[in-house]
PDB file of C-alpha atoms in Angstrom:
ATOM      1  CA  UNK D 105      17.571   9.862 -14.572  1.00 83.00           C
ATOM      2  CA  UNK D 106      14.307   9.575 -16.507  1.00 94.00           C
ATOM      3  CA  UNK D 107      12.683   6.136 -16.295  1.00 97.00           C
ATOM      4  CA  UNK D 108      10.228   4.258 -18.468  1.00 98.00           C
ATOM      5  CA  UNK D 109       7.799   3.008 -15.842  1.00 98.00           C
ATOM      6  CA  UNK D 110       5.092   0.385 -16.208  1.00 98.00           C
ATOM      7  CA  UNK D 111       2.314   1.251 -13.726  1.00 98.00           C
ATOM      8  CA  UNK D 112      -0.283  -1.440 -13.078  1.00 98.00           C
ATOM      9  CA  UNK D 113      -3.634  -0.395 -11.651  1.00 96.00           C
ATOM     10  CA  UNK D 114      -3.167   2.869 -13.537  1.00 96.00           C
ATOM     11  CA  UNK D 115      -6.914   3.548 -13.781  1.00 94.00           C
ATOM     12  CA  UNK D 116      -7.415   3.445 -10.006  1.00 93.00           C
ATOM     13  CA  UNK D 117      -7.197   6.303  -7.535  1.00 94.00           C
ATOM     14  CA  UNK D 118      -3.606   5.664  -6.465  1.00 96.00           C
ATOM     15  CA  UNK D 119      -2.412   4.518  -9.882  1.00 96.00           C
ATOM     16  CA  UNK D 120      -3.621   7.761 -11.464  1.00 95.00           C
ATOM     17  CA  UNK D 121      -1.909   9.874  -8.817  1.00 96.00           C
ATOM     18  CA  UNK D 122       1.396   8.027  -9.181  1.00 97.00           C
ATOM     19  CA  UNK D 123       1.241   8.112 -12.984  1.00 96.00           C
ATOM     20  CA  UNK D 124       0.630  11.859 -12.999  1.00 95.00           C
ATOM     21  CA  UNK D 125       3.419  12.497 -10.472  1.00 96.00           C
ATOM     22  CA  UNK D 126       5.851  10.348 -12.453  1.00 97.00           C
ATOM     23  CA  UNK D 127       5.040  12.155 -15.712  1.00 95.00           C
ATOM     24  CA  UNK D 128       5.486  15.520 -13.976  1.00 94.00           C
ATOM     25  CA  UNK D 129       8.944  14.365 -12.834  1.00 95.00           C
ATOM     26  CA  UNK D 130       9.977  13.691 -16.414  1.00 95.00           C
ATOM     27  CA  UNK D 131       9.441   9.942 -16.480  1.00 96.00           C
ATOM     28  CA  UNK D 132       7.502   8.141 -19.218  1.00 96.00           C
ATOM     29  CA  UNK D 133       4.583   6.100 -17.913  1.00 97.00           C
ATOM     30  CA  UNK D 134       3.009   3.041 -19.498  1.00 97.00           C
ATOM     31  CA  UNK D 135      -0.186   2.320 -17.608  1.00 97.00           C
ATOM     32  CA  UNK D 136      -2.166  -0.906 -17.577  1.00 97.00           C
ATOM     33  CA  UNK D 137      -5.465  -1.805 -15.911  1.00 96.00           C
ATOM     34  CA  UNK D 138      -8.768  -3.599 -16.522  1.00 92.00           C
ATOM     35  CA  UNK D 139     -10.935  -0.576 -17.509  1.00 90.00           C
ATOM     36  CA  UNK D 140     -10.675   0.709 -21.084  1.00 87.00           C
ATOM     37  CA  UNK D 141      -9.109   4.033 -19.986  1.00 73.00           C
ATOM     38  CA  UNK D 142      -8.550   6.936 -20.186  1.00 61.00           C
ATOM     39  CA  UNK D 143      -5.149   8.040 -18.885  1.00 59.00           C
ATOM     40  CA  UNK D 144      -4.575  10.250 -15.856  1.00 62.00           C
ATOM     41  CA  UNK D 145      -4.255  13.504 -17.785  1.00 60.00           C
ATOM     42  CA  UNK D 146      -4.865  14.303 -21.429  1.00 53.00           C
ATOM     43  CA  UNK D 147      -1.944  16.751 -21.404  1.00 50.00           C
ATOM     44  CA  UNK D 148       0.421  13.945 -20.345  1.00 53.00           C
ATOM     45  CA  UNK D 149      -0.840  11.783 -23.203  1.00 52.00           C
ATOM     46  CA  UNK D 150      -0.458  14.598 -25.718  1.00 44.00           C
ATOM     47  CA  UNK D 151       3.159  15.259 -24.834  1.00 58.00           C
ATOM     48  CA  UNK D 152       3.979  11.565 -25.002  1.00 66.00           C
ATOM     49  CA  UNK D 153       4.777  11.029 -21.318  1.00 91.00           C
ATOM     50  CA  UNK D 154       1.818   8.709 -20.698  1.00 94.00           C
ATOM     51  CA  UNK D 155       0.175   5.871 -22.589  1.00 94.00           C
ATOM     52  CA  UNK D 156      -2.377   3.304 -21.468  1.00 95.00           C
ATOM     53  CA  UNK D 157      -3.297  -0.255 -22.386  1.00 95.00           C
ATOM     54  CA  UNK D 158      -6.329  -2.213 -21.197  1.00 96.00           C
ATOM     55  CA  UNK D 159      -4.704  -5.360 -19.819  1.00 96.00           C
ATOM     56  CA  UNK D 160      -5.226  -7.957 -17.108  1.00 96.00           C
ATOM     57  CA  UNK D 161      -2.062  -8.286 -15.005  1.00 97.00           C
ATOM     58  CA  UNK D 162      -2.980 -11.945 -14.423  1.00 97.00           C
ATOM     59  CA  UNK D 163      -2.202 -12.434 -18.135  1.00 98.00           C
ATOM     60  CA  UNK D 164       1.569 -12.786 -17.794  1.00 98.00           C
ATOM     61  CA  UNK D 165       2.124 -13.166 -21.525  1.00 98.00           C
ATOM     62  CA  UNK D 166       0.271  -9.976 -22.341  1.00 98.00           C
ATOM     63  CA  UNK D 167       2.031  -8.123 -19.545  1.00 98.00           C
ATOM     64  CA  UNK D 168       5.452  -9.316 -20.695  1.00 98.00           C
ATOM     65  CA  UNK D 169       4.796  -8.235 -24.299  1.00 98.00           C
ATOM     66  CA  UNK D 170       3.575  -4.792 -23.219  1.00 98.00           C
ATOM     67  CA  UNK D 171       6.528  -4.157 -20.907  1.00 98.00           C
ATOM     68  CA  UNK D 172       9.056  -5.451 -23.422  1.00 98.00           C
ATOM     69  CA  UNK D 173       7.564  -3.593 -26.397  1.00 98.00           C
ATOM     70  CA  UNK D 174       7.718  -0.310 -24.476  1.00 97.00           C
ATOM     71  CA  UNK D 175      11.261  -0.931 -23.189  1.00 98.00           C
ATOM     72  CA  UNK D 176      10.260  -0.302 -19.582  1.00 98.00           C
ATOM     73  CA  UNK D 177      13.099  -0.148 -17.063  1.00 98.00           C
ATOM     74  CA  UNK D 178      11.020   0.253 -13.889  1.00 98.00           C
ATOM     75  CA  UNK D 179       7.863  -1.363 -12.506  1.00 98.00           C
ATOM     76  CA  UNK D 180       5.223   0.080 -10.159  1.00 98.00           C
ATOM     77  CA  UNK D 181       2.534  -2.432  -9.224  1.00 98.00           C
ATOM     78  CA  UNK D 182      -0.641  -0.872  -7.812  1.00 98.00           C
ATOM     79  CA  UNK D 183      -3.287  -3.243  -9.182  1.00 96.00           C
ATOM     80  CA  UNK D 184      -5.135  -5.110  -6.429  1.00 94.00           C
ATOM     81  CA  UNK D 185      -8.408  -6.687  -5.395  1.00 90.00           C
ATOM     82  CA  UNK D 186      -9.490  -5.050  -2.161  1.00 82.00           C
ATOM     83  CA  UNK D 187     -10.943  -6.781   0.867  1.00 68.00           C
ATOM     84  CA  UNK D 188     -14.531  -6.658  -0.323  1.00 62.00           C
ATOM     85  CA  UNK D 189     -15.846 -10.153  -1.048  1.00 53.00           C
ATOM     86  CA  UNK D 190     -19.195 -10.623  -2.781  1.00 53.00           C
ATOM     87  CA  UNK D 191     -18.622  -7.736  -5.211  1.00 58.00           C
ATOM     88  CA  UNK D 192     -19.758  -8.471  -8.743  1.00 54.00           C
ATOM     89  CA  UNK D 193     -17.001  -7.620 -11.237  1.00 56.00           C
ATOM     90  CA  UNK D 194     -17.251  -8.415 -14.951  1.00 55.00           C
ATOM     91  CA  UNK D 195     -20.333 -10.515 -14.217  1.00 55.00           C
ATOM     92  CA  UNK D 196     -18.550 -12.600 -11.592  1.00 60.00           C
ATOM     93  CA  UNK D 197     -18.902 -12.499  -7.817  1.00 69.00           C
ATOM     94  CA  UNK D 198     -15.470 -12.182  -6.185  1.00 75.00           C
ATOM     95  CA  UNK D 199     -14.860 -14.382  -3.177  1.00 84.00           C
ATOM     96  CA  UNK D 200     -12.112 -14.393  -0.560  1.00 87.00           C
ATOM     97  CA  UNK D 201     -10.405 -17.071  -2.660  1.00 90.00           C
ATOM     98  CA  UNK D 202     -10.426 -14.667  -5.610  1.00 90.00           C
ATOM     99  CA  UNK D 203      -8.952 -11.879  -3.490  1.00 92.00           C
ATOM    100  CA  UNK D 204      -6.101 -14.109  -2.378  1.00 94.00           C
ATOM    101  CA  UNK D 205      -5.403 -15.760  -5.718  1.00 95.00           C
ATOM    102  CA  UNK D 206      -5.605 -12.656  -7.916  1.00 95.00           C
ATOM    103  CA  UNK D 207      -3.457 -10.488  -5.643  1.00 97.00           C
ATOM    104  CA  UNK D 208      -0.709 -13.063  -5.261  1.00 98.00           C
ATOM    105  CA  UNK D 209      -0.769 -13.963  -8.953  1.00 98.00           C
ATOM    106  CA  UNK D 210      -0.446 -10.344 -10.065  1.00 98.00           C
ATOM    107  CA  UNK D 211       2.443  -9.756  -7.674  1.00 98.00           C
ATOM    108  CA  UNK D 212       4.236 -12.878  -8.916  1.00 98.00           C
ATOM    109  CA  UNK D 213       3.669 -11.883 -12.530  1.00 98.00           C
ATOM    110  CA  UNK D 214       5.131  -8.389 -12.207  1.00 98.00           C
ATOM    111  CA  UNK D 215       8.141  -9.794 -10.352  1.00 98.00           C
ATOM    112  CA  UNK D 216       8.591 -12.589 -12.902  1.00 98.00           C
ATOM    113  CA  UNK D 217       8.330 -10.222 -15.877  1.00 98.00           C
ATOM    114  CA  UNK D 218      10.690  -7.720 -14.235  1.00 98.00           C
ATOM    115  CA  UNK D 219      13.287 -10.396 -13.538  1.00 98.00           C
ATOM    116  CA  UNK D 220      13.008 -11.895 -17.024  1.00 98.00           C
ATOM    117  CA  UNK D 221      13.398  -8.512 -18.732  1.00 98.00           C
ATOM    118  CA  UNK D 222      16.205  -7.249 -16.508  1.00 98.00           C
ATOM    119  CA  UNK D 223      14.128  -4.603 -14.722  1.00 98.00           C
ATOM    120  CA  UNK D 224      15.962  -3.897 -11.483  1.00 98.00           C
ATOM    121  CA  UNK D 225      13.737  -1.207  -9.921  1.00 98.00           C
ATOM    122  CA  UNK D 226      10.387  -2.476  -8.653  1.00 98.00           C
ATOM    123  CA  UNK D 227       7.807  -1.004  -6.282  1.00 98.00           C
ATOM    124  CA  UNK D 228       4.742  -3.008  -5.301  1.00 98.00           C
ATOM    125  CA  UNK D 229       1.752  -2.022  -3.209  1.00 98.00           C
ATOM    126  CA  UNK D 230       1.657  -3.932   0.023  1.00 98.00           C
ATOM    127  CA  UNK D 231      -0.523  -2.647   2.856  1.00 97.00           C
ATOM    128  CA  UNK D 232      -0.491  -1.976   6.570  1.00 97.00           C
ATOM    129  CA  UNK D 233      -2.906  -4.920   6.606  1.00 95.00           C
ATOM    130  CA  UNK D 234      -0.075  -7.307   5.733  1.00 96.00           C
ATOM    131  CA  UNK D 235       0.628  -7.785   9.434  1.00 96.00           C
ATOM    132  CA  UNK D 236      -3.015  -8.708  10.070  1.00 94.00           C
ATOM    133  CA  UNK D 237      -5.685  -6.103  10.764  1.00 89.00           C
ATOM    134  CA  UNK D 238      -8.859  -7.149   8.960  1.00 75.00           C
ATOM    135  CA  UNK D 239     -11.415  -9.529  10.433  1.00 63.00           C
ATOM    136  CA  UNK D 240     -12.104 -12.456   8.077  1.00 57.00           C
ATOM    137  CA  UNK D 241     -15.556 -12.771   6.547  1.00 52.00           C
ATOM    138  CA  UNK D 242     -17.080 -16.243   6.490  1.00 48.00           C
ATOM    139  CA  UNK D 243     -18.933 -16.902   3.216  1.00 44.00           C
ATOM    140  CA  UNK D 244     -20.924 -19.924   2.042  1.00 41.00           C
ATOM    141  CA  UNK D 245     -22.467 -20.083  -1.437  1.00 42.00           C
ATOM    142  CA  UNK D 246     -22.244 -16.302  -1.765  1.00 43.00           C
ATOM    143  CA  UNK D 247     -23.912 -15.630   1.600  1.00 43.00           C
ATOM    144  CA  UNK D 248     -22.112 -13.743   4.348  1.00 42.00           C
ATOM    145  CA  UNK D 249     -22.329 -15.913   7.448  1.00 40.00           C
ATOM    146  CA  UNK D 250     -20.465 -13.731   9.906  1.00 45.00           C
ATOM    147  CA  UNK D 251     -18.929 -10.300   9.821  1.00 45.00           C
ATOM    148  CA  UNK D 252     -17.414  -8.803  12.961  1.00 44.00           C
ATOM    149  CA  UNK D 253     -19.066  -5.529  14.000  1.00 37.00           C
ATOM    150  CA  UNK D 254     -16.888  -2.481  13.495  1.00 34.00           C
ATOM    151  CA  UNK D 255     -14.258  -2.313  16.192  1.00 36.00           C
ATOM    152  CA  UNK D 256     -15.613  -5.297  18.102  1.00 37.00           C
ATOM    153  CA  UNK D 257     -12.574  -7.506  17.707  1.00 62.00           C
ATOM    154  CA  UNK D 258      -9.414  -5.438  17.239  1.00 71.00           C
ATOM    155  CA  UNK D 259      -6.259  -7.283  16.211  1.00 88.00           C
ATOM    156  CA  UNK D 260      -3.328  -8.034  18.491  1.00 90.00           C
ATOM    157  CA  UNK D 261      -0.387  -5.645  18.415  1.00 95.00           C
ATOM    158  CA  UNK D 262       2.670  -6.481  20.490  1.00 96.00           C
ATOM    159  CA  UNK D 263       3.919  -2.917  20.776  1.00 97.00           C
ATOM    160  CA  UNK D 264       3.540   0.662  19.597  1.00 98.00           C
ATOM    161  CA  UNK D 265       4.602   2.350  17.476  1.00 98.00           C
ATOM    162  CA  UNK D 266       4.434  -0.395  14.883  1.00 98.00           C
ATOM    163  CA  UNK D 267       7.521  -0.921  12.748  1.00 98.00           C
ATOM    164  CA  UNK D 268       8.386  -3.331   9.962  1.00 98.00           C
ATOM    165  CA  UNK D 269       9.712  -5.913  12.439  1.00 98.00           C
ATOM    166  CA  UNK D 270       6.288  -6.510  13.984  1.00 97.00           C
ATOM    167  CA  UNK D 271       5.095 -10.131  13.592  1.00 96.00           C
ATOM    168  CA  UNK D 272       2.624 -11.105  10.863  1.00 96.00           C
ATOM    169  CA  UNK D 273      -0.761 -12.442  12.024  1.00 93.00           C
ATOM    170  CA  UNK D 274      -3.043 -12.283   8.970  1.00 92.00           C
ATOM    171  CA  UNK D 275      -6.471 -13.897   8.982  1.00 89.00           C
ATOM    172  CA  UNK D 276      -8.458 -12.309   6.158  1.00 89.00           C
ATOM    173  CA  UNK D 277      -7.635 -13.196   2.558  1.00 91.00           C
ATOM    174  CA  UNK D 278      -6.548  -9.651   1.686  1.00 93.00           C
ATOM    175  CA  UNK D 279      -4.111  -9.456   4.605  1.00 94.00           C
ATOM    176  CA  UNK D 280      -2.701 -12.877   3.782  1.00 95.00           C
ATOM    177  CA  UNK D 281      -2.295 -11.989   0.116  1.00 96.00           C
ATOM    178  CA  UNK D 282      -0.264  -8.901   1.012  1.00 97.00           C
ATOM    179  CA  UNK D 283       2.036 -10.892   3.302  1.00 98.00           C
ATOM    180  CA  UNK D 284       2.567 -13.436   0.516  1.00 98.00           C
ATOM    181  CA  UNK D 285       3.338 -10.617  -1.949  1.00 98.00           C
ATOM    182  CA  UNK D 286       6.153  -9.563   0.375  1.00 98.00           C
ATOM    183  CA  UNK D 287       7.393 -13.158   0.718  1.00 98.00           C
ATOM    184  CA  UNK D 288       7.462 -13.431  -3.075  1.00 98.00           C
ATOM    185  CA  UNK D 289       9.552 -10.263  -3.257  1.00 98.00           C
ATOM    186  CA  UNK D 290      12.000 -11.804  -0.766  1.00 98.00           C
ATOM    187  CA  UNK D 291      12.305 -14.857  -3.009  1.00 98.00           C
ATOM    188  CA  UNK D 292      12.980 -12.849  -6.167  1.00 98.00           C
ATOM    189  CA  UNK D 293      15.536 -10.672  -4.382  1.00 98.00           C
ATOM    190  CA  UNK D 294      17.385 -13.830  -3.298  1.00 98.00           C
ATOM    191  CA  UNK D 295      17.348 -15.342  -6.780  1.00 98.00           C
ATOM    192  CA  UNK D 296      18.120 -12.069  -8.583  1.00 98.00           C
ATOM    193  CA  UNK D 297      20.479 -10.181  -6.267  1.00 97.00           C
ATOM    194  CA  UNK D 298      20.705  -7.132  -8.537  1.00 97.00           C
ATOM    195  CA  UNK D 299      16.957  -6.433  -8.212  1.00 98.00           C
ATOM    196  CA  UNK D 300      15.761  -3.754  -5.803  1.00 98.00           C
ATOM    197  CA  UNK D 301      12.192  -4.227  -4.638  1.00 98.00           C
ATOM    198  CA  UNK D 302      10.211  -1.944  -2.332  1.00 98.00           C
ATOM    199  CA  UNK D 303       6.946  -3.214  -0.816  1.00 98.00           C
ATOM    200  CA  UNK D 304       5.014  -0.152   0.300  1.00 98.00           C
ATOM    201  CA  UNK D 305       2.707  -0.721   3.243  1.00 98.00           C
ATOM    202  CA  UNK D 306       0.363   2.149   2.457  1.00 98.00           C
ATOM    203  CA  UNK D 307      -2.401   3.110   4.821  1.00 97.00           C
ATOM    204  CA  UNK D 308      -5.719   4.588   3.686  1.00 95.00           C
ATOM    205  CA  UNK D 309      -4.887   6.949   0.816  1.00 97.00           C
ATOM    206  CA  UNK D 310      -7.172   9.921   1.362  1.00 96.00           C
ATOM    207  CA  UNK D 311      -8.765  11.662  -1.579  1.00 95.00           C
ATOM    208  CA  UNK D 312      -8.461  15.475  -1.537  1.00 95.00           C
ATOM    209  CA  UNK D 313     -12.124  16.086  -0.631  1.00 93.00           C
ATOM    210  CA  UNK D 314     -11.568  14.363   2.736  1.00 93.00           C
ATOM    211  CA  UNK D 315      -8.090  15.708   3.428  1.00 95.00           C
ATOM    212  CA  UNK D 316      -8.741  18.070   6.318  1.00 95.00           C
ATOM    213  CA  UNK D 317      -8.560  17.753  10.082  1.00 94.00           C
ATOM    214  CA  UNK D 318     -12.331  18.130  10.495  1.00 93.00           C
ATOM    215  CA  UNK D 319     -13.286  15.698   7.732  1.00 94.00           C
ATOM    216  CA  UNK D 320     -10.896  13.020   8.947  1.00 93.00           C
ATOM    217  CA  UNK D 321     -11.993  13.422  12.562  1.00 92.00           C
ATOM    218  CA  UNK D 322     -15.679  13.161  11.612  1.00 92.00           C
ATOM    219  CA  UNK D 323     -14.991   9.963   9.695  1.00 88.00           C
ATOM    220  CA  UNK D 324     -14.038   8.338  12.976  1.00 84.00           C
ATOM    221  CA  UNK D 325     -12.289   5.242  11.718  1.00 79.00           C
ATOM    222  CA  UNK D 326     -11.887   1.874  13.375  1.00 81.00           C
ATOM    223  CA  UNK D 327      -9.534   0.774  16.161  1.00 89.00           C
ATOM    224  CA  UNK D 328      -8.150  -2.021  13.967  1.00 89.00           C
ATOM    225  CA  UNK D 329      -6.850   0.602  11.499  1.00 90.00           C
ATOM    226  CA  UNK D 330      -5.123   2.579  14.278  1.00 95.00           C
ATOM    227  CA  UNK D 331      -6.676   5.722  12.788  1.00 95.00           C
ATOM    228  CA  UNK D 332      -3.979   5.982  10.135  1.00 96.00           C
ATOM    229  CA  UNK D 333      -4.020   7.702   6.750  1.00 96.00           C
ATOM    230  CA  UNK D 334      -1.743   9.134   4.071  1.00 98.00           C
ATOM    231  CA  UNK D 335      -2.250  11.850   1.465  1.00 98.00           C
ATOM    232  CA  UNK D 336      -2.187  11.163  -2.251  1.00 98.00           C
ATOM    233  CA  UNK D 337       0.825  13.450  -2.691  1.00 98.00           C
ATOM    234  CA  UNK D 338       2.830  11.694   0.019  1.00 98.00           C
ATOM    235  CA  UNK D 339       1.877   8.310  -1.436  1.00 98.00           C
ATOM    236  CA  UNK D 340       3.178   9.304  -4.873  1.00 98.00           C
ATOM    237  CA  UNK D 341       6.376  10.773  -3.424  1.00 98.00           C
ATOM    238  CA  UNK D 342       7.163   7.596  -1.463  1.00 98.00           C
ATOM    239  CA  UNK D 343       6.464   5.406  -4.482  1.00 98.00           C
ATOM    240  CA  UNK D 344       8.783   7.330  -6.797  1.00 98.00           C
ATOM    241  CA  UNK D 345      11.527   7.356  -4.160  1.00 98.00           C
ATOM    242  CA  UNK D 346      11.172   3.577  -4.060  1.00 98.00           C
ATOM    243  CA  UNK D 347      12.457   3.669  -7.631  1.00 98.00           C
ATOM    244  CA  UNK D 348      14.932   6.544  -7.472  1.00 98.00           C
ATOM    245  CA  UNK D 349      16.460   6.538  -3.967  1.00 98.00           C
ATOM    246  CA  UNK D 350      20.262   6.244  -4.143  1.00 97.00           C
ATOM    247  CA  UNK D 351      21.768   2.788  -3.850  1.00 96.00           C
ATOM    248  CA  UNK D 352      23.993   4.031  -1.024  1.00 97.00           C
ATOM    249  CA  UNK D 353      20.928   4.183   1.240  1.00 97.00           C
ATOM    250  CA  UNK D 354      18.672   1.606  -0.446  1.00 98.00           C
ATOM    251  CA  UNK D 355      20.844  -1.117  -1.977  1.00 97.00           C
ATOM    252  CA  UNK D 356      19.666  -4.112  -3.971  1.00 96.00           C
ATOM    253  CA  UNK D 357      17.350  -6.491  -2.148  1.00 98.00           C
ATOM    254  CA  UNK D 358      13.803  -6.326  -0.839  1.00 98.00           C
ATOM    255  CA  UNK D 359      12.530  -3.994   1.863  1.00 98.00           C
ATOM    256  CA  UNK D 360       9.053  -3.263   3.222  1.00 98.00           C
ATOM    257  CA  UNK D 361       8.115   0.250   4.328  1.00 98.00           C
ATOM    258  CA  UNK D 362       5.226   1.653   6.329  1.00 98.00           C
ATOM    259  CA  UNK D 363       3.861   4.692   4.478  1.00 98.00           C
ATOM    260  CA  UNK D 364       1.626   6.513   6.957  1.00 98.00           C
ATOM    261  CA  UNK D 365       1.137  10.105   8.109  1.00 98.00           C
ATOM    262  CA  UNK D 366       2.916  10.999  11.383  1.00 97.00           C
ATOM    263  CA  UNK D 367      -0.363  11.783  13.180  1.00 97.00           C
ATOM    264  CA  UNK D 368      -3.478   9.662  13.609  1.00 96.00           C
ATOM    265  CA  UNK D 369      -6.587  11.293  12.173  1.00 94.00           C
ATOM    266  CA  UNK D 370      -8.571  11.808  15.379  1.00 93.00           C
ATOM    267  CA  UNK D 371      -8.270  15.186  17.033  1.00 91.00           C
ATOM    268  CA  UNK D 372      -7.775  13.524  20.405  1.00 91.00           C
ATOM    269  CA  UNK D 373      -5.085  11.989  22.581  1.00 94.00           C
ATOM    270  CA  UNK D 374      -3.323   8.955  21.136  1.00 96.00           C
ATOM    271  CA  UNK D 375      -2.421   7.813  24.642  1.00 96.00           C
ATOM    272  CA  UNK D 376      -6.100   7.768  25.571  1.00 95.00           C
ATOM    273  CA  UNK D 377      -6.928   5.693  22.486  1.00 95.00           C
ATOM    274  CA  UNK D 378      -4.229   3.175  23.416  1.00 96.00           C
ATOM    275  CA  UNK D 379      -5.598   3.028  26.968  1.00 96.00           C
ATOM    276  CA  UNK D 380      -9.093   2.330  25.629  1.00 94.00           C
ATOM    277  CA  UNK D 381      -8.351  -0.175  22.871  1.00 93.00           C
ATOM    278  CA  UNK D 382      -4.881  -1.646  23.416  1.00 95.00           C
ATOM    279  CA  UNK D 383      -3.974  -1.490  27.111  1.00 95.00           C
ATOM    280  CA  UNK D 384      -2.037  -4.779  26.822  1.00 95.00           C
ATOM    281  CA  UNK D 385       0.344  -3.510  24.123  1.00 96.00           C
ATOM    282  CA  UNK D 386       3.838  -2.396  25.115  1.00 97.00           C
ATOM    283  CA  UNK D 387       4.512   1.307  24.686  1.00 97.00           C
ATOM    284  CA  UNK D 388       7.940   2.151  23.332  1.00 97.00           C
ATOM    285  CA  UNK D 389       7.569   5.929  23.587  1.00 96.00           C
ATOM    286  CA  UNK D 390       5.516   8.687  25.127  1.00 96.00           C
ATOM    287  CA  UNK D 391       2.898  10.163  22.818  1.00 95.00           C
ATOM    288  CA  UNK D 392       2.215  13.855  22.504  1.00 94.00           C
ATOM    289  CA  UNK D 393      -1.196  14.915  21.258  1.00 94.00           C
ATOM    290  CA  UNK D 394      -2.311  12.793  18.324  1.00 95.00           C
ATOM    291  CA  UNK D 395       1.074  11.466  17.237  1.00 97.00           C
ATOM    292  CA  UNK D 396       0.587   8.352  15.129  1.00 97.00           C
ATOM    293  CA  UNK D 397       1.014   4.688  15.946  1.00 98.00           C
ATOM    294  CA  UNK D 398       3.335   3.799  13.045  1.00 98.00           C
ATOM    295  CA  UNK D 399       7.099   4.224  12.939  1.00 98.00           C
ATOM    296  CA  UNK D 400       8.082   5.299   9.408  1.00 98.00           C
ATOM    297  CA  UNK D 401      11.720   6.019  10.213  1.00 98.00           C
ATOM    298  CA  UNK D 402      12.883   3.178   7.956  1.00 98.00           C
ATOM    299  CA  UNK D 403      11.397   4.946   4.923  1.00 98.00           C
ATOM    300  CA  UNK D 404      13.122   8.142   5.976  1.00 98.00           C
ATOM    301  CA  UNK D 405      16.479   6.419   6.459  1.00 98.00           C
ATOM    302  CA  UNK D 406      16.516   4.295   3.276  1.00 98.00           C
ATOM    303  CA  UNK D 407      14.366   6.349   0.883  1.00 98.00           C
ATOM    304  CA  UNK D 408      14.688   9.872   2.234  1.00 98.00           C
ATOM    305  CA  UNK D 409      10.880  10.027   2.579  1.00 98.00           C
ATOM    306  CA  UNK D 410       8.809  11.778   5.216  1.00 98.00           C
ATOM    307  CA  UNK D 411       5.125  12.619   4.991  1.00 98.00           C
ATOM    308  CA  UNK D 412       4.437  16.296   4.369  1.00 97.00           C
ATOM    309  CA  UNK D 413       0.699  16.284   5.080  1.00 96.00           C
ATOM    310  CA  UNK D 414      -0.638  15.672   8.577  1.00 95.00           C
ATOM    311  CA  UNK D 415      -2.961  17.318  11.073  1.00 95.00           C
ATOM    312  CA  UNK D 416      -1.379  17.667  14.529  1.00 94.00           C
ATOM    313  CA  UNK D 417      -3.526  18.122  17.601  1.00 87.00           C
ATOM    314  CA  UNK D 418      -2.386  19.185  21.045  1.00 72.00           C
ATOM    315  CA  UNK D 419      -4.113  18.734  24.364  1.00 68.00           C
ATOM    316  CA  UNK D 420      -6.159  21.885  25.076  1.00 69.00           C
ATOM    317  CA  UNK D 421      -5.007  23.977  27.998  1.00 59.00           C
ATOM    318  CA  UNK D 422      -7.233  23.674  31.071  1.00 58.00           C
TER     319      UNK D 422
END
């Protein structure tokens, strides 16, 4: 069934990829974002499968009018303020308070508009950080007071591989905002039991120029991220399945899903990385080679999604 999908954050890396994939699947996409444009692909615009409006998702009235005027029947929310305080945007310096407030407001607005207009299929961008991975940055009058050195203070993980039942322990504003976005989705699913909401806990979405075993390995990464990643194509596929998966496997309600490649991006032993960085964490399996530290079986079971792009590594023979 072809959908009329409102995509927020449509001018960003992930929003463009999802918009293009949706148009290629026969859906009609109505993108919104802060920049003036353009759309993801001029060919999509020419054939009428994509249109774009410059719009602030924090403006709930403007968002509601746009969604209603275009008769959207599905919502994909990718707009977000990332964990980068002290960036100057539109002449204003964004603080951790801005990160928290804007992210939670946008999530509430897309859920509110969807519920009010009878939109039952909603996907929103959460993050692996929702459970608490980023170190908070202390800021006073625009000055960074303390920032933890890379990898110096990794978060606490109770067990590996991580699944969606792992406890939340956010500290940074971005992490907290993503947990609250999921709590808001729970609330809307309770109040509107015919809504189906998927919160996608994406990992680092890798642009094509970096999507190779060598490039990812050279990047190194940080222990707090558990060396995770996901391709643009797999990200788009998971997002669209969040809208189109059959109700027999993904019924109405709210569910969160880890969306991560099945291998970590270092060409080295995952067991050795756990030994080095997380010796206190319980191991619930034996790792072979560079198998990843996230359990995405829930996405496979409910959505029918598995990542297609990964870079396995095996221990060299002696």
